[in-house]
Every structure is written in C-alpha cells, then in structure tokens.
CSV table of C-alpha atoms in Angstrom, one decimal:
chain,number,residue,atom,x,y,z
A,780,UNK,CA,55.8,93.0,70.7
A,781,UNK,CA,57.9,89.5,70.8
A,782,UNK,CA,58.6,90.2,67.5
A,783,UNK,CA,60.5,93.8,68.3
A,784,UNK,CA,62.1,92.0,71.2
A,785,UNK,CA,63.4,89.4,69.1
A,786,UNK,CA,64.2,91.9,66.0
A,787,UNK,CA,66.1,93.7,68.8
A,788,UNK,CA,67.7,91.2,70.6
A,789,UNK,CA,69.2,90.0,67.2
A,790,UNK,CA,70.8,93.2,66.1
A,791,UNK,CA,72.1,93.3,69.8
A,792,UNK,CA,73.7,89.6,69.0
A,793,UNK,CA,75.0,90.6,65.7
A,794,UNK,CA,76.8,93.7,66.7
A,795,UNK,CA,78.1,92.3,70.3
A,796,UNK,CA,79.3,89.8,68.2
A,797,UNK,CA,81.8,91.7,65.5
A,798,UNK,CA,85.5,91.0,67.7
A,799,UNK,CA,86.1,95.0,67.9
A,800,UNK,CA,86.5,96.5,71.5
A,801,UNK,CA,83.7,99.1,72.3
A,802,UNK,CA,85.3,102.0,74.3
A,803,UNK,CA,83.8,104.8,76.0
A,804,UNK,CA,83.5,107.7,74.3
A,805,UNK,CA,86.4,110.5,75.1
A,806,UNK,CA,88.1,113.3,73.3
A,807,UNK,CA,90.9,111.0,72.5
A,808,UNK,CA,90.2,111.5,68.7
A,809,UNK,CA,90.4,115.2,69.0
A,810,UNK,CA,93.2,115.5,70.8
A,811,UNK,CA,94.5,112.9,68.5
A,812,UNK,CA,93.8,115.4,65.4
A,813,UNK,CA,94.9,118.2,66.9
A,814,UNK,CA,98.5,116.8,67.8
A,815,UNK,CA,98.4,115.9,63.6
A,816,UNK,CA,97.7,119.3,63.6
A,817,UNK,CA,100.7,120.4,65.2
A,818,UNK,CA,103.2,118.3,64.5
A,819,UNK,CA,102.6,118.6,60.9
A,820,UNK,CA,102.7,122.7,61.3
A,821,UNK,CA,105.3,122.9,64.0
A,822,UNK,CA,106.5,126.5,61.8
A,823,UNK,CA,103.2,127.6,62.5
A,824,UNK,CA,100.0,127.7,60.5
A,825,UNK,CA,99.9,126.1,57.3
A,826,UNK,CA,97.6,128.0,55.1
A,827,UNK,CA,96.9,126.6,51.7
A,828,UNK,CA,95.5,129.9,50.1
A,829,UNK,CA,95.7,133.6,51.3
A,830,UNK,CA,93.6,134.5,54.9
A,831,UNK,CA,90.2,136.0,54.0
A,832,UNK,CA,89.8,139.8,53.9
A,833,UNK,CA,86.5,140.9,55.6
A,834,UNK,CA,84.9,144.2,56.3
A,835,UNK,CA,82.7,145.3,59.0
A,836,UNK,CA,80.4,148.4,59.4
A,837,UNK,CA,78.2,148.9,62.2
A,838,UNK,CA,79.1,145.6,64.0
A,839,UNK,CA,78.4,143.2,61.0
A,840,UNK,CA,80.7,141.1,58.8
A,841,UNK,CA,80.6,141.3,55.2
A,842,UNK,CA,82.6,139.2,53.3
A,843,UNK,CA,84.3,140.6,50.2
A,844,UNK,CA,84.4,138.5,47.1
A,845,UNK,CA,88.2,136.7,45.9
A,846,UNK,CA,89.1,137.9,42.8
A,847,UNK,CA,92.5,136.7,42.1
A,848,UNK,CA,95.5,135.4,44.1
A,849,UNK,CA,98.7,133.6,43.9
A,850,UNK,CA,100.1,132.1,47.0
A,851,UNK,CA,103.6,130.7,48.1
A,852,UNK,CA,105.0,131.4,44.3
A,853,UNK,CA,107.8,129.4,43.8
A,854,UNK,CA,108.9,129.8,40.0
A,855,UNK,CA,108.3,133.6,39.7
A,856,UNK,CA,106.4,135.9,41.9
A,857,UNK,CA,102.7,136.7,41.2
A,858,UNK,CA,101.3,139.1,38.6
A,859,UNK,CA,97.6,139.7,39.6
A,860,UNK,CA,95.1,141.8,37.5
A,861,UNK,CA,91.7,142.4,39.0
A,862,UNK,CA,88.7,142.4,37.3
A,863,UNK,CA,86.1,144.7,36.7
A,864,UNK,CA,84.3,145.4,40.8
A,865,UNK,CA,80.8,146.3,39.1
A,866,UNK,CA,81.0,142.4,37.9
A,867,UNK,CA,82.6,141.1,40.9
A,868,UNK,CA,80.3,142.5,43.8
A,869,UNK,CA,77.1,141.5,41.6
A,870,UNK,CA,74.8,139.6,44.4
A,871,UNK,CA,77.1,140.8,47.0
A,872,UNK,CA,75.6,142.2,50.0
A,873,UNK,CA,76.2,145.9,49.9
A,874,UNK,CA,76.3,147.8,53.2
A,875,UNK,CA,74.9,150.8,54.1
A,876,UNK,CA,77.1,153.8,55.5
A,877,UNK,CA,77.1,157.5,56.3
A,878,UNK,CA,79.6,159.9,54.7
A,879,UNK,CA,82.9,159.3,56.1
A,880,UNK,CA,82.0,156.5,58.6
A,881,UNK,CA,84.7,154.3,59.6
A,882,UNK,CA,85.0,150.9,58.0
A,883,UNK,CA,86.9,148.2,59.8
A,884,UNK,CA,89.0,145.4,58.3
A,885,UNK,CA,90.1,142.0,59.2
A,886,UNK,CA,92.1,139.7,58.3
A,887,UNK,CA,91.1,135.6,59.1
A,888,UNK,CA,92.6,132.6,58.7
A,889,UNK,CA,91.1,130.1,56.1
A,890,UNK,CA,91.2,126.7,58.8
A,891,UNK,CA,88.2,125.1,60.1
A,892,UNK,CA,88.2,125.2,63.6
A,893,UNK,CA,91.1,127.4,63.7
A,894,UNK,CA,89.6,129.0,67.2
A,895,UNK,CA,91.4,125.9,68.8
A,896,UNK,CA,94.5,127.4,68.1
A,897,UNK,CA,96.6,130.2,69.2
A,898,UNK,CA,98.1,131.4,66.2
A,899,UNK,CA,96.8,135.2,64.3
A,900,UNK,CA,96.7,134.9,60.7
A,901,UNK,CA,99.2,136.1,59.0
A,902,UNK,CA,99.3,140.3,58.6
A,903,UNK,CA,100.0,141.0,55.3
A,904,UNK,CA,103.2,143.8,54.5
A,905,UNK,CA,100.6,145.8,52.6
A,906,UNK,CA,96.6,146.5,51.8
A,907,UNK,CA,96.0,148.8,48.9
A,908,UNK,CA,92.2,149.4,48.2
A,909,UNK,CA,91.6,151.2,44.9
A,910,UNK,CA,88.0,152.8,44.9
A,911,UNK,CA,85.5,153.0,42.0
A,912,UNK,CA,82.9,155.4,41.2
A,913,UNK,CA,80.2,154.5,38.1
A,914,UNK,CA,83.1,152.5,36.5
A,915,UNK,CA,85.8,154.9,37.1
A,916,UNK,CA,88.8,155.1,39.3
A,917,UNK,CA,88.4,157.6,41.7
A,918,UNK,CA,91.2,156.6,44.4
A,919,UNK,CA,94.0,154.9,45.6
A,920,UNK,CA,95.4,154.3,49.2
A,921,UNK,CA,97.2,152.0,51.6
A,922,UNK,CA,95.6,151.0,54.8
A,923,UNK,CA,98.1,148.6,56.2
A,924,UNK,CA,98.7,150.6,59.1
A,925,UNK,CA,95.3,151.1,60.3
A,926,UNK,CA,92.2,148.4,61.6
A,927,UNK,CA,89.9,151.1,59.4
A,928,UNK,CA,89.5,153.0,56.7
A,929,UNK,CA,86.7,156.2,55.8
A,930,UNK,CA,83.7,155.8,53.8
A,931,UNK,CA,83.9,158.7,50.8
A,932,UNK,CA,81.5,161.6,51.2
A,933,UNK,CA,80.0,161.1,47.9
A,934,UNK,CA,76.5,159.3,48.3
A,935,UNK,CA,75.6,156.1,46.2
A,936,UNK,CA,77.5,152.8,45.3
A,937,UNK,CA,81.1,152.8,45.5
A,938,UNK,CA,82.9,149.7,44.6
A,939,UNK,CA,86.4,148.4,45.8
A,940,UNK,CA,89.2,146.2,45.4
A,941,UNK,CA,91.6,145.5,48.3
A,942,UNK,CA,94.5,144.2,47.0
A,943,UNK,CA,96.8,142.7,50.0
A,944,UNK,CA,100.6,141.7,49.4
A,945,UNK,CA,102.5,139.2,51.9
A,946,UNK,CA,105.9,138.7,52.2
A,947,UNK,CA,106.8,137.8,55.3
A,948,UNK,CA,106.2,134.2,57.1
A,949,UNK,CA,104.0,133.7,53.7
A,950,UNK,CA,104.6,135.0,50.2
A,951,UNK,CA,101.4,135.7,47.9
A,952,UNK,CA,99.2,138.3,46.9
A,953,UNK,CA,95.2,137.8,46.8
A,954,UNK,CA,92.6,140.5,44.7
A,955,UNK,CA,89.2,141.2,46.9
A,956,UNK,CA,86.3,143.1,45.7
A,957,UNK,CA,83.3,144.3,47.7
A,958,UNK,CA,81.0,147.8,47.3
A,959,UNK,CA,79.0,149.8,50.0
A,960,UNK,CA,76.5,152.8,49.4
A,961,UNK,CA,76.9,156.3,51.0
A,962,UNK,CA,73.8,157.4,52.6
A,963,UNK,CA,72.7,160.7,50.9
C-alpha cells in the first residue's frame, strides 16, 4: 500500500511539475473550431466532393454506392460514364418494395458534424436516374422536382443509377448506383 502511495504521489510530482497551466475544461476548443470553420467558409459550405445521394423506403436509409464524379472542374467540364449497376450494387443492401411504392431521396452534405451548422447541402440543377432490368435499360427520367420517385410494377431486382448535375453555388456532376426488389 506505501508503495502505491508513493508510486502515486510521484506521478502527481512529475506532472504538477511540467510549467504548463492546467485549465478547467470548457467548450473553448469547440467554439474555437467552429469559428475556423466559418471564417474559412464565410461563402458557405466548403464541400470537397459532391453531397451524398441516399434513398429511403419505409423509413430506412440506404445509401447508394459512388460511381463516378467530378467536382468543381476547372480546366474543362466533367464527362462521366457509369459503370455497369449489376457490378456496382454487388453487396449493397437491396430494399424491399411493393409495386409502385414511393421512394424518397435525399441529398446530405459530406462534413462531419455538419448538424452544428445551418447551412442545406447544396440541391443539385438536375437528378436523372436511368433504370435497369436483367442488364437492360428499361428507363429514363428526371426527378429533380420531386423528394420521391415510384417503384416500377415489374417484380424482382431493378438496378439504378442516379446521375445528379450541379451548377449553381457548386459545379460537378457525381454517378450513384443502388437496386431494390419489387415484391411480386
């Protein structure tokens, strides 16, 4: 026991010892990160690659898989080709739907703790999603406009790729592919 006490006491010693000031602890160094925060993106958010495309069906998130993208293009603008959604969505978590249920989408900023912050992502001018059927195309349409789209009345896996265009407060284009199975 006198030995802990004088192990203890030591280490006490040693680090009471070291010259540096011991303050309380506060929410100094937040607040001191978050004004970095701002005053280095006082134009808004600084987002480093394109905002993540998600889906959700009955109340749960799925995430799509990034195919492609090309953000902020300075030299010449982008020129994206997707790649095959069959190979893309492979391990993807595929959700379930009825014919013709809604699907919602949403966009979300790539930032750690970007809750802290006011500011939406940024909307992109346009969200094409081309569908896929068994490897072939079966459809195209914009959904820009609206927060959903329809699941097809087809049964089985259909696969996807979203591709969303900004050019507005960001310039860039990104590639996304997820699937989800009709119910039959």
């Amino acid at each position: 026991m006198k030995k802990r006490i004088f192990l203890l006491s030591g280490i006490f010693l040693l680090t009471a010892c070291t010259g540096e000031e011991v303050k309380p602890p506060t929410n100094e160094l937040e607040k001191e990160v978050e004004n970095e925060y701002i005053e280095d993106t006082e134009n808004g958010l600084v987002l480093e690659e394109p905002p993540a495309f998600r889906i959700s069906v009955n109340d749960r998130g799925y995430a799509p898989s990034l195919d492609n993208y090309c953000w902020e293009p300075e030299v010449q603008p982008c020129d994206l080709e997707s790649s095959d959604p069959r190979e893309l969505t492979e391990g993807y978590q595929t959700p379930i739907v009825n014919a013709g249920q809604r699907i919602q989408h949403i966009i979300t900023p790539n930032v750690d703790d970007f809750d802290t912050f006011d500011e939406a992502a940024p909307k992109p001018s346009s969200i094409v999603l081309t569908r896929y059927r068994l490897g072939d195309k079966q459809e195209e349409f914009a959904i820009e406009d609206s927060p959903t789209f329809e699941a097809p009345e087809e049964p089985g896996v259909h696969h996807y790729i979203a591709y969303l265009t900004w050019d507005n407060q960001y310039y860039g284009e990104a590639t996304y592919a997820f699937r989800i199975s009709v119910r039959e």
